[in-house]
């Protein structure tokens, strides 16, 4: 589906370039954009690799287990259906830490593992799975590393100026997500 959408948008842009008589500008824009995408991808790969390495080192050093224990109160509040020894709690903690650092892509493998461990095989998402998904969508970030890196890449004079507004925005979206999940779970309980 997404491939069809991107193909349509690309073809519509080329058709517009032909119709408006600026096909050469359209083609040059496509080439410039592709070049810039590769440059940004390489830059972000370095940052993502660094933070993924930090997360892996923390996991091997036991820091993630320690952090998961420290987050147990929050995890108990957010996921009351998951017992303290549930195997999904550690990947949930890793995912939450990575998201707090603004490393959404580094959080993805832990998020997928958490969802896999919460799956009970019925084909129906549990309340914990829905809560986890909504929390990931809300994306609470204390340090939006990716955004700071993008701003730095594009020559911002103060790349970290986004810290305050990002923290307020993500705190609001996360609070709304938690409230939604709690109200929804309370209403749907027998």
Coordinates of N, CA, C and O in Angstrom, one line a residue:
X1 N 0.8 -1.2 0.0 CA 0.0 0.0 0.0 C 0.9 1.3 0.0 O 0.6 2.2 -0.8
X2 N 1.9 1.3 0.9 CA 2.7 2.5 1.0 C 3.5 2.6 -0.3 O 3.8 3.8 -0.7
X3 N 4.0 1.5 -0.9 CA 4.7 1.6 -2.2 C 3.8 2.2 -3.2 O 4.3 3.0 -4.0
X4 N 2.6 1.9 -3.2 CA 1.7 2.5 -4.2 C 1.5 4.0 -4.0 O 1.5 4.8 -5.0
X5 N 1.4 4.4 -2.7 CA 1.3 5.8 -2.4 C 2.5 6.6 -2.9 O 2.4 7.6 -3.5
X6 N 3.7 6.1 -2.5 CA 5.0 6.7 -2.9 C 5.1 6.8 -4.4 O 5.5 7.8 -5.0
X7 N 4.8 5.7 -5.1 CA 4.8 5.6 -6.6 C 3.9 6.7 -7.2 O 4.3 7.4 -8.1
X8 N 2.7 6.8 -6.6 CA 1.7 7.8 -7.1 C 2.3 9.2 -6.9 O 2.2 10.0 -7.9
X9 N 2.8 9.5 -5.8 CA 3.3 10.8 -5.5 C 4.5 11.1 -6.4 O 4.6 12.3 -6.9
X10 N 5.4 10.2 -6.7 CA 6.5 10.4 -7.6 C 6.0 10.7 -9.0 O 6.5 11.6 -9.6
X11 N 5.1 9.8 -9.5 CA 4.6 10.0 -10.8 C 3.8 11.3 -11.0 O 3.9 11.9 -12.0
X12 N 3.0 11.6 -9.9 CA 2.3 12.9 -10.0 C 3.2 14.1 -10.0 O 3.0 15.1 -10.8
X13 N 4.3 14.0 -9.3 CA 5.3 15.1 -9.4 C 6.0 15.2 -10.7 O 6.1 16.4 -11.3
X14 N 6.3 14.1 -11.3 CA 6.9 14.1 -12.7 C 5.9 14.6 -13.7 O 6.2 15.5 -14.6
X15 N 4.6 14.2 -13.6 CA 3.6 14.7 -14.5 C 3.4 16.2 -14.3 O 3.2 16.9 -15.3
X16 N 3.4 16.7 -13.1 CA 3.3 18.1 -12.9 C 4.4 18.8 -13.5 O 4.3 19.9 -14.1
X17 N 5.6 18.3 -13.4 CA 6.8 18.9 -14.0 C 6.7 19.0 -15.5 O 7.0 20.0 -16.1
X18 N 6.2 17.9 -16.1 CA 5.9 17.9 -17.6 C 4.9 18.9 -17.9 O 5.0 19.7 -18.9
X19 N 3.8 18.9 -17.2 CA 2.6 19.8 -17.5 C 3.0 21.3 -17.3 O 2.6 22.2 -18.1
X20 N 3.8 21.6 -16.3 CA 4.2 23.0 -16.1 C 5.4 23.4 -16.9 O 5.8 24.6 -16.8
X21 N 6.0 22.5 -17.6 CA 7.2 22.8 -18.4 C 8.5 22.9 -17.7 O 9.4 23.6 -18.1
X22 N 8.5 22.4 -16.5 CA 9.7 22.5 -15.7 C 10.3 21.1 -15.3 O 10.7 20.8 -14.2
X23 N 10.2 20.2 -16.3 CA 10.7 18.8 -16.0 C 12.2 18.7 -15.6 O 12.5 18.0 -14.8
X24 N 13.0 19.6 -16.2 CA 14.4 19.6 -15.9 C 14.6 20.0 -14.4 O 15.4 19.4 -13.7
X25 N 13.8 20.9 -13.9 CA 13.9 21.3 -12.4 C 13.4 20.2 -11.6 O 14.0 19.9 -10.5
X26 N 12.4 19.5 -12.0 CA 11.8 18.4 -11.3 C 12.8 17.2 -11.2 O 13.1 16.7 -10.1
X27 N 13.5 16.9 -12.3 CA 14.5 15.8 -12.3 C 15.7 16.2 -11.4 O 16.2 15.4 -10.6
X28 N 16.1 17.5 -11.5 CA 17.2 17.9 -10.7 C 16.9 17.9 -9.2 O 17.7 17.5 -8.4
X29 N 15.6 18.2 -8.9 CA 15.2 18.2 -7.5 C 15.2 16.7 -7.0 O 15.5 16.5 -5.8
X30 N 14.8 15.8 -7.8 CA 14.8 14.4 -7.5 C 16.2 13.9 -7.2 O 16.5 13.2 -6.2
X31 N 17.1 14.3 -8.0 CA 18.5 13.9 -7.8 C 19.1 14.5 -6.6 O 19.8 13.9 -5.8
X32 N 18.9 15.8 -6.4 CA 19.4 16.5 -5.2 C 18.8 15.9 -3.9 O 19.5 15.7 -2.9
X33 N 17.5 15.6 -3.9 CA 16.9 15.0 -2.8 C 17.4 13.7 -2.4 O 17.6 13.3 -1.3
X34 N 17.7 12.9 -3.5 CA 18.3 11.5 -3.3 C 19.6 11.6 -2.7 O 20.0 10.9 -1.7
X35 N 20.4 12.6 -3.2 CA 21.8 12.8 -2.6 C 21.7 13.2 -1.2 O 22.5 12.7 -0.3
X36 N 20.8 14.1 -0.9 CA 20.7 14.6 0.5 C 20.2 13.5 1.4 O 20.6 13.4 2.6
X37 N 19.3 12.7 0.9 CA 18.8 11.6 1.8 C 19.9 10.6 2.1 O 20.0 10.1 3.3
X38 N 20.8 10.3 1.2 CA 21.9 9.5 1.5 C 22.8 10.1 2.5 O 23.3 9.5 3.5
X39 N 23.1 11.4 2.4 CA 24.0 12.1 3.3 C 23.4 12.1 4.7 O 24.1 11.8 5.7
X40 N 22.1 12.4 4.9 CA 21.5 12.4 6.2 C 21.4 11.0 6.8 O 21.7 10.8 8.0
X41 N 21.2 10.0 5.9 CA 21.1 8.6 6.4 C 22.5 8.2 7.0 O 22.5 7.5 8.0
X42 N 23.5 8.5 6.3 CA 24.9 8.2 6.8 C 25.2 8.9 8.1 O 25.7 8.3 9.1
X43 N 24.8 10.1 8.2 CA 25.0 10.9 9.5 C 24.2 10.3 10.6 O 24.7 10.1 11.7
X44 N 22.9 10.0 10.3 CA 22.1 9.4 11.4 C 22.5 8.0 11.7 O 22.3 7.5 12.9
X45 N 23.1 7.2 10.8 CA 23.5 5.9 11.1 C 24.6 5.9 12.1 O 24.6 5.1 13.0
X46 N 25.5 6.9 12.1 CA 26.6 7.0 13.1 C 26.0 7.3 14.5 O 26.4 6.6 15.5
X47 N 25.0 8.2 14.6 CA 24.4 8.5 15.8 C 23.6 7.4 16.4 O 23.7 7.0 17.6
X48 N 22.8 6.7 15.5 CA 22.0 5.6 15.9 C 22.9 4.4 16.4 O 22.6 3.7 17.3
X49 N 24.0 4.2 15.6 CA 24.9 3.1 16.0 C 25.6 3.4 17.4 O 25.7 2.5 18.2
X50 N 25.9 4.6 17.6 CA 26.5 5.0 18.9 C 25.5 4.7 20.1 O 25.9 4.0 21.0
X51 N 24.3 5.2 20.0 CA 23.3 5.0 21.0 C 22.9 3.6 21.1 O 22.6 3.1 22.2
X52 N 22.8 2.9 20.0 CA 22.4 1.4 20.1 C 23.5 0.7 20.8 O 23.3 -0.2 21.6
X53 N 24.8 1.1 20.6 CA 25.9 0.5 21.3 C 25.8 0.7 22.8 O 26.1 -0.1 23.6
X54 N 25.5 2.0 23.1 CA 25.3 2.3 24.6 C 24.2 1.4 25.2 O 24.4 0.9 26.3
X55 N 23.1 1.3 24.5 CA 22.0 0.4 25.0 C 22.5 -1.0 25.2 O 22.2 -1.7 26.2
X56 N 23.2 -1.5 24.2 CA 23.7 -2.9 24.3 C 24.7 -3.1 25.4 O 24.6 -4.1 26.1
X57 N 25.6 -2.1 25.5 CA 26.5 -2.2 26.7 C 25.8 -2.1 28.0 O 26.1 -2.9 28.9
X58 N 24.8 -1.3 28.1 CA 24.0 -1.2 29.3 C 23.3 -2.5 29.6 O 23.1 -2.9 30.7
X59 N 22.8 -3.2 28.5 CA 22.1 -4.5 28.7 C 23.1 -5.5 29.2 O 22.8 -6.2 30.2
X60 N 24.3 -5.6 28.6 CA 25.3 -6.6 29.0 C 25.8 -6.3 30.4 O 26.2 -7.2 31.1
X61 N 25.9 -5.0 30.8 CA 26.4 -4.7 32.1 C 25.4 -4.8 33.2 O 25.7 -4.6 34.4
X62 N 24.1 -5.1 32.9 CA 23.1 -5.3 33.9 C 22.4 -4.0 34.2 O 21.5 -4.0 35.0
X63 N 22.7 -2.9 33.5 CA 22.1 -1.6 33.7 C 20.6 -1.6 33.4 O 19.8 -1.1 34.1
X64 N 20.3 -2.4 32.3 CA 18.9 -2.4 31.9 C 18.1 -3.2 32.9 O 16.9 -2.8 33.2
X65 N 18.6 -4.3 33.4 CA 17.9 -5.0 34.5 C 17.7 -4.1 35.7 O 16.6 -4.1 36.3
X66 N 18.7 -3.4 36.1 CA 18.6 -2.5 37.2 C 17.6 -1.4 36.9 O 16.7 -1.1 37.8
X67 N 17.6 -0.9 35.7 CA 16.6 0.2 35.3 C 15.2 -0.4 35.3 O 14.3 0.3 35.7
X68 N 15.1 -1.6 34.8 CA 13.7 -2.2 34.8 C 13.2 -2.4 36.2 O 12.0 -2.2 36.4
X69 N 14.1 -2.7 37.1 CA 13.6 -2.8 38.5 C 13.2 -1.5 39.1 O 12.3 -1.3 39.8
X70 N 14.0 -0.4 38.7 CA 13.7 0.9 39.1 C 12.4 1.5 38.5 O 11.7 2.3 39.1
X71 N 12.1 1.0 37.3 CA 10.9 1.4 36.6 C 9.7 0.5 37.0 O 8.6 0.7 36.4
X72 N 9.9 -0.4 37.9 CA 8.8 -1.4 38.2 C 7.5 -0.7 38.7 O 6.4 -1.1 38.3
X73 N 7.6 0.4 39.5 CA 6.4 1.1 39.9 C 5.7 1.7 38.7 O 4.4 1.6 38.6
X74 N 6.4 2.3 37.8 CA 5.8 2.8 36.6 C 5.2 1.7 35.7 O 4.1 1.8 35.2
X75 N 6.0 0.6 35.6 CA 5.5 -0.5 34.8 C 4.3 -1.1 35.4 O 3.3 -1.5 34.7
X76 N 4.2 -1.2 36.7 CA 3.0 -1.8 37.4 C 1.8 -0.9 37.2 O 0.7 -1.4 37.0
X77 N 2.0 0.4 37.2 CA 0.9 1.4 37.0 C 0.4 1.3 35.5 O -0.8 1.2 35.3
X78 N 1.4 1.3 34.6 CA 1.0 1.3 33.2 C 0.5 -0.1 32.7 O -0.4 -0.1 31.8
X79 N 1.1 -1.1 33.2 CA 0.7 -2.5 32.7 C 0.3 -3.4 33.9 O 1.0 -4.3 34.3
X80 N -0.9 -3.1 34.5 CA -1.3 -3.9 35.7 C -1.5 -5.3 35.4 O -1.5 -6.2 36.3
X81 N -1.7 -5.7 34.1 CA -2.0 -7.1 33.8 C -0.7 -7.9 33.7 O -0.7 -9.2 33.6
X82 N 0.5 -7.3 33.7 CA 1.8 -8.0 33.6 C 2.3 -8.2 35.0 O 2.6 -7.2 35.7
X83 N 2.5 -9.5 35.4 CA 3.1 -9.7 36.7 C 4.6 -9.3 36.7 O 5.2 -9.0 35.6
X84 N 5.2 -9.1 37.9 CA 6.5 -8.6 38.1 C 7.6 -9.4 37.4 O 8.6 -8.9 37.0
X85 N 7.3 -10.7 37.2 CA 8.3 -11.6 36.5 C 8.0 -11.9 35.1 O 8.6 -12.8 34.4
X86 N 7.1 -11.1 34.5 CA 6.7 -11.3 33.1 C 7.9 -11.0 32.2 O 8.6 -10.0 32.4
X87 N 8.2 -11.9 31.2 CA 9.3 -11.7 30.3 C 9.3 -10.4 29.4 O 10.3 -10.0 28.9
X88 N 8.1 -9.8 29.3 CA 8.0 -8.6 28.4 C 8.5 -7.3 29.2 O 8.8 -6.3 28.5
X89 N 8.6 -7.4 30.5 CA 9.0 -6.2 31.2 C 10.4 -5.6 30.9 O 10.5 -4.4 30.8
X90 N 11.3 -6.5 30.7 CA 12.7 -6.0 30.3 C 12.7 -5.3 29.0 O 13.2 -4.2 28.9
X91 N 12.2 -5.9 27.9 CA 12.2 -5.2 26.6 C 11.3 -3.9 26.7 O 11.6 -3.0 26.0
X92 N 10.3 -3.9 27.5 CA 9.5 -2.7 27.6 C 10.3 -1.6 28.3 O 10.3 -0.5 27.8
X93 N 11.1 -2.0 29.3 CA 12.0 -1.0 29.9 C 13.0 -0.5 29.0 O 13.3 0.7 28.9
X94 N 13.6 -1.4 28.2 CA 14.6 -1.0 27.2 C 14.0 0.0 26.2 O 14.6 1.0 25.8
X95 N 12.8 -0.4 25.7 CA 12.1 0.5 24.7 C 11.8 1.8 25.3 O 12.0 2.9 24.7
X96 N 11.4 1.9 26.6 CA 11.1 3.2 27.2 C 12.3 4.0 27.4 O 12.3 5.2 27.1
X97 N 13.4 3.4 27.8 CA 14.7 4.2 27.9 C 15.1 4.7 26.6 O 15.5 5.9 26.5
X98 N 15.1 3.9 25.6 CA 15.5 4.4 24.2 C 14.6 5.5 23.7 O 15.1 6.5 23.2
X99 N 13.3 5.4 24.0 CA 12.4 6.5 23.6 C 12.7 7.7 24.4 O 12.6 8.8 23.8
X100 N 13.0 7.6 25.7 CA 13.3 8.8 26.5 C 14.5 9.5 26.0 O 14.6 10.7 26.1
X101 N 15.4 8.8 25.4 CA 16.6 9.4 24.8 C 16.4 9.9 23.4 O 17.3 10.4 22.8
X102 N 15.2 9.7 22.9 CA 14.9 10.2 21.5 C 15.4 9.3 20.5 O 15.6 9.7 19.3
X103 N 15.6 8.0 20.8 CA 16.2 7.0 19.8 C 15.1 6.0 19.4 O 15.2 4.8 19.6
X104 N 14.1 6.6 18.7 CA 13.0 5.7 18.2 C 13.4 4.5 17.5 O 12.9 3.4 17.7
X105 N 14.4 4.6 16.6 CA 14.8 3.5 15.8 C 15.5 2.5 16.6 O 15.4 1.3 16.4
X106 N 16.3 2.9 17.6 CA 17.0 2.0 18.5 C 16.0 1.3 19.4 O 16.2 0.2 19.9
X107 N 14.8 1.9 19.7 CA 13.8 1.4 20.5 C 13.0 0.3 19.8 O 12.4 -0.5 20.5
X108 N 13.0 0.3 18.5 CA 12.1 -0.6 17.8 C 12.4 -2.1 18.0 O 11.4 -2.8 18.3
X109 N 13.6 -2.6 18.0 CA 13.8 -4.0 18.3 C 13.3 -4.4 19.6 O 12.6 -5.5 19.8
X110 N 13.5 -3.6 20.7 CA 13.0 -3.9 22.0 C 11.5 -3.9 22.0 O 10.8 -4.7 22.7
X111 N 10.9 -2.9 21.3 CA 9.5 -2.8 21.2 C 8.8 -4.0 20.6 O 7.8 -4.6 21.0
X112 N 9.5 -4.5 19.5 CA 9.0 -5.7 18.8 C 9.1 -6.9 19.7 O 8.2 -7.8 19.7
X113 N 10.2 -7.0 20.4 CA 10.4 -8.1 21.3 C 9.3 -8.1 22.5 O 8.8 -9.1 22.8
X114 N 9.1 -6.9 23.0 CA 8.1 -6.8 24.0 C 6.7 -7.2 23.5 O 6.0 -8.0 24.2
X115 N 6.3 -6.8 22.3 CA 5.0 -7.2 21.8 C 5.0 -8.7 21.6 O 4.0 -9.3 21.8
X116 N 6.1 -9.3 21.1 CA 6.1 -10.7 20.9 C 5.9 -11.5 22.2 O 5.2 -12.4 22.3
X117 N 6.6 -11.0 23.2 CA 6.5 -11.6 24.5 C 5.1 -11.4 25.2 O 4.7 -12.3 26.0
X118 N 4.4 -10.4 24.8 CA 3.1 -10.1 25.4 C 2.0 -10.9 24.6 O 0.9 -11.0 25.1
X119 N 2.3 -11.3 23.4 CA 1.3 -12.0 22.6 C 0.9 -13.3 23.2 O 1.8 -14.2 23.5
X120 N -0.4 -13.5 23.4 CA -0.8 -14.8 24.0 C -1.3 -15.8 22.9 O -1.8 -16.8 23.2
X121 N -1.2 -15.5 21.6 CA -1.5 -16.4 20.6 C -3.0 -16.4 20.2 O -3.4 -17.1 19.3
X122 N -3.8 -15.5 20.7 CA -5.2 -15.5 20.4 C -5.5 -14.6 19.2 O -6.6 -14.7 18.6
X123 N -4.5 -13.8 18.8 CA -4.7 -13.0 17.6 C -5.4 -11.7 18.0 O -5.8 -10.9 17.1
X124 N -5.7 -11.5 19.3 CA -6.3 -10.2 19.8 C -5.3 -9.5 20.7 O -4.7 -10.1 21.6
X125 N -5.2 -8.2 20.5 CA -4.3 -7.4 21.3 C -4.8 -7.3 22.7 O -6.0 -6.9 22.9
X126 N -3.9 -7.5 23.7 CA -4.3 -7.4 25.1 C -4.3 -5.9 25.5 O -3.8 -5.0 24.7
X127 N -4.8 -5.6 26.6 CA -4.8 -4.2 27.1 C -3.3 -3.7 27.3 O -3.0 -2.6 26.9
X128 N -2.5 -4.6 27.7 CA -1.0 -4.2 27.9 C -0.4 -3.9 26.5 O 0.4 -3.0 26.4
X129 N -0.8 -4.7 25.5 CA -0.2 -4.5 24.2 C -0.7 -3.1 23.6 O 0.1 -2.4 23.0
X130 N -2.0 -2.8 23.8 CA -2.5 -1.6 23.3 C -1.9 -0.4 24.1 O -1.6 0.6 23.4
X131 N -1.8 -0.5 25.4 CA -1.1 0.5 26.2 C 0.3 0.8 25.7 O 0.7 1.9 25.5
X132 N 1.0 -0.3 25.5 CA 2.4 -0.2 25.0 C 2.5 0.5 23.7 O 3.3 1.4 23.4
X133 N 1.6 0.1 22.8 CA 1.6 0.7 21.4 C 1.3 2.2 21.5 O 2.0 3.0 20.9
X134 N 0.3 2.6 22.3 CA -0.1 4.0 22.4 C 1.0 4.8 23.1 O 1.3 5.9 22.7
X135 N 1.7 4.2 24.1 CA 2.8 4.9 24.7 C 4.0 5.1 23.7 O 4.6 6.2 23.7
X136 N 4.2 4.2 22.8 CA 5.2 4.3 21.8 C 4.8 5.4 20.8 O 5.7 6.2 20.3
X137 N 3.6 5.5 20.5 CA 3.1 6.5 19.5 C 3.2 7.9 20.1 O 3.6 8.8 19.5
X138 N 3.0 8.0 21.5 CA 3.1 9.3 22.1 C 4.5 9.8 22.2 O 4.8 11.0 22.2
X139 N 5.5 8.9 22.4 CA 6.9 9.1 22.3 C 7.4 10.2 23.2 O 7.9 11.2 22.8
X140 N 7.4 9.9 24.5 CA 8.0 10.8 25.5 C 9.5 10.8 25.3 O 10.1 9.7 25.3
X141 N 10.0 12.0 25.2 CA 11.5 12.1 25.0 C 12.0 13.2 25.9 O 11.6 14.3 25.9
X142 N 13.0 12.8 26.7 CA 13.7 13.8 27.5 C 14.8 14.4 26.7 O 15.1 15.6 26.8
X143 N 15.5 13.7 25.8 CA 16.5 14.2 25.0 C 16.3 13.8 23.6 O 16.5 12.6 23.2
X144 N 15.7 14.6 22.7 CA 15.4 14.3 21.3 C 16.7 14.2 20.5 O 17.0 15.1 19.7
X145 N 17.5 13.2 20.7 CA 18.8 13.1 20.0 C 18.7 13.2 18.5 O 19.5 13.9 17.9
X146 N 17.7 12.5 17.9 CA 17.6 12.5 16.5 C 17.3 13.9 16.0 O 17.9 14.4 15.0
X147 N 16.4 14.6 16.6 CA 16.0 16.0 16.2 C 17.2 16.9 16.3 O 17.5 17.7 15.4
X148 N 18.0 16.8 17.4 CA 19.1 17.6 17.6 C 20.2 17.3 16.5 O 20.8 18.2 15.9
X149 N 20.3 16.0 16.1 CA 21.3 15.7 15.1 C 20.8 16.2 13.7 O 21.6 16.7 13.0
X150 N 19.5 16.2 13.4 CA 19.0 16.7 12.2 C 19.3 18.2 12.1 O 19.7 18.8 11.1
X151 N 19.0 18.9 13.2 CA 19.1 20.3 13.3 C 20.6 20.7 13.1 O 21.0 21.7 12.4
X152 N 21.5 19.9 13.7 CA 22.9 20.2 13.6 C 23.4 19.9 12.1 O 24.1 20.7 11.6
X153 N 22.9 18.8 11.5 CA 23.2 18.5 10.2 C 22.8 19.6 9.2 O 23.6 19.9 8.2
X154 N 21.7 20.3 9.4 CA 21.3 21.3 8.5 C 21.7 22.7 8.9 O 21.2 23.7 8.4
X155 N 22.7 22.8 9.8 CA 23.4 24.1 10.1 C 22.7 25.0 11.1 O 22.9 26.2 11.1
X156 N 21.9 24.4 12.0 CA 21.2 25.2 13.0 C 22.3 25.9 13.9 O 23.3 25.2 14.3
X157 N 22.1 27.1 14.3 CA 23.1 27.8 15.2 C 22.9 27.3 16.6 O 23.8 27.4 17.4
X158 N 21.7 26.8 16.9 CA 21.5 26.3 18.3 C 20.6 25.0 18.2 O 19.4 25.0 18.4
X159 N 21.3 23.9 17.8 CA 20.5 22.6 17.6 C 19.7 22.2 18.8 O 18.7 21.5 18.7
X160 N 20.2 22.5 20.0 CA 19.5 22.0 21.2 C 18.4 22.9 21.7 O 17.7 22.6 22.7
X161 N 18.0 23.9 20.9 CA 16.9 24.8 21.3 C 15.6 24.1 21.3 O 14.6 24.6 21.9
X162 N 15.6 23.0 20.7 CA 14.3 22.2 20.6 C 14.0 21.4 21.9 O 12.9 20.9 22.0
X163 N 15.0 21.4 22.8 CA 14.8 20.6 24.0 C 13.5 21.0 24.8 O 12.7 20.1 25.1
X164 N 13.4 22.2 25.1 CA 12.2 22.6 25.9 C 10.9 22.4 25.3 O 10.0 21.7 25.8
X165 N 10.7 22.9 24.0 CA 9.4 22.6 23.4 C 9.1 21.1 23.1 O 8.0 20.7 23.3
X166 N 10.2 20.4 22.8 CA 10.0 18.9 22.6 C 9.6 18.2 23.9 O 8.7 17.4 23.9
X167 N 10.2 18.6 25.0 CA 9.8 18.0 26.3 C 8.4 18.3 26.6 O 7.6 17.4 27.1
X168 N 8.0 19.5 26.5 CA 6.6 19.9 26.8 C 5.6 19.2 25.8 O 4.6 18.6 26.3
X169 N 5.9 19.1 24.6 CA 5.0 18.5 23.6 C 4.9 17.0 23.9 O 3.8 16.4 23.9
X170 N 6.0 16.3 24.1 CA 6.0 14.9 24.3 C 5.4 14.5 25.7 O 4.7 13.5 25.8
X171 N 5.6 15.4 26.7 CA 5.0 15.1 28.0 C 3.5 15.2 27.9 O 2.8 14.4 28.4
X172 N 3.0 16.2 27.1 CA 1.5 16.4 27.0 C 1.0 15.2 26.2 O -0.1 14.6 26.6
X173 N 1.6 14.7 25.1 CA 1.1 13.6 24.3 C 1.2 12.3 25.2 O 0.3 11.5 25.1
X174 N 2.2 12.1 26.0 CA 2.3 10.9 26.8 C 1.3 10.9 27.9 O 0.6 9.9 28.2
X175 N 1.1 12.1 28.5 CA 0.0 12.2 29.5 C -1.4 11.9 28.9 O -2.1 11.1 29.5
X176 N -1.6 12.4 27.8 CA -2.9 12.1 27.1 C -3.0 10.7 26.8 O -4.1 10.1 26.9
X177 N -1.9 10.0 26.4 CA -2.0 8.6 26.0 C -2.2 7.8 27.3 O -3.1 6.8 27.2
X178 N -1.6 8.1 28.4 CA -1.8 7.3 29.6 C -3.3 7.5 30.1 O -3.9 6.5 30.5
X179 N -3.7 8.7 30.1 CA -5.1 9.0 30.5 C -6.1 8.2 29.6 O -7.1 7.6 30.1
X180 N -5.9 8.2 28.3 CA -6.7 7.5 27.4 C -6.7 6.0 27.7 O -7.8 5.4 27.8
X181 N -5.6 5.5 27.9 CA -5.5 4.0 28.2 C -6.2 3.7 29.5 O -6.9 2.7 29.6
X182 N -5.9 4.5 30.5 CA -6.5 4.2 31.8 C -8.1 4.3 31.8 O -8.8 3.4 32.3
X183 N -8.6 5.3 31.1 CA -10.1 5.4 31.0 C -10.6 4.3 30.1 O -11.6 3.7 30.5
X184 N -10.0 4.0 29.0 CA -10.5 3.0 28.2 C -10.4 1.6 28.8 O -11.4 0.8 28.8
X185 N -9.4 1.3 29.6 CA -9.3 0.0 30.2 C -10.3 -0.1 31.4 O -10.8 -1.2 31.6
X186 N -10.5 1.0 32.0 CA -11.5 1.0 33.1 C -12.9 0.7 32.6 O -13.7 0.0 33.1
X187 N -13.3 1.4 31.4 CA -14.6 1.2 30.8 C -14.8 -0.2 30.3 O -15.9 -0.6 30.2
X188 N -13.8 -0.8 29.7 CA -13.9 -2.1 29.1 C -13.8 -3.2 30.0 O -14.1 -4.4 29.6
X189 N -13.5 -3.0 31.3 CA -13.4 -4.1 32.3 C -14.8 -4.5 32.7 O -15.7 -3.7 32.9
X190 N -15.1 -5.8 32.8 CA -16.4 -6.3 33.2 C -16.7 -6.0 34.6 O -16.0 -5.7 35.5

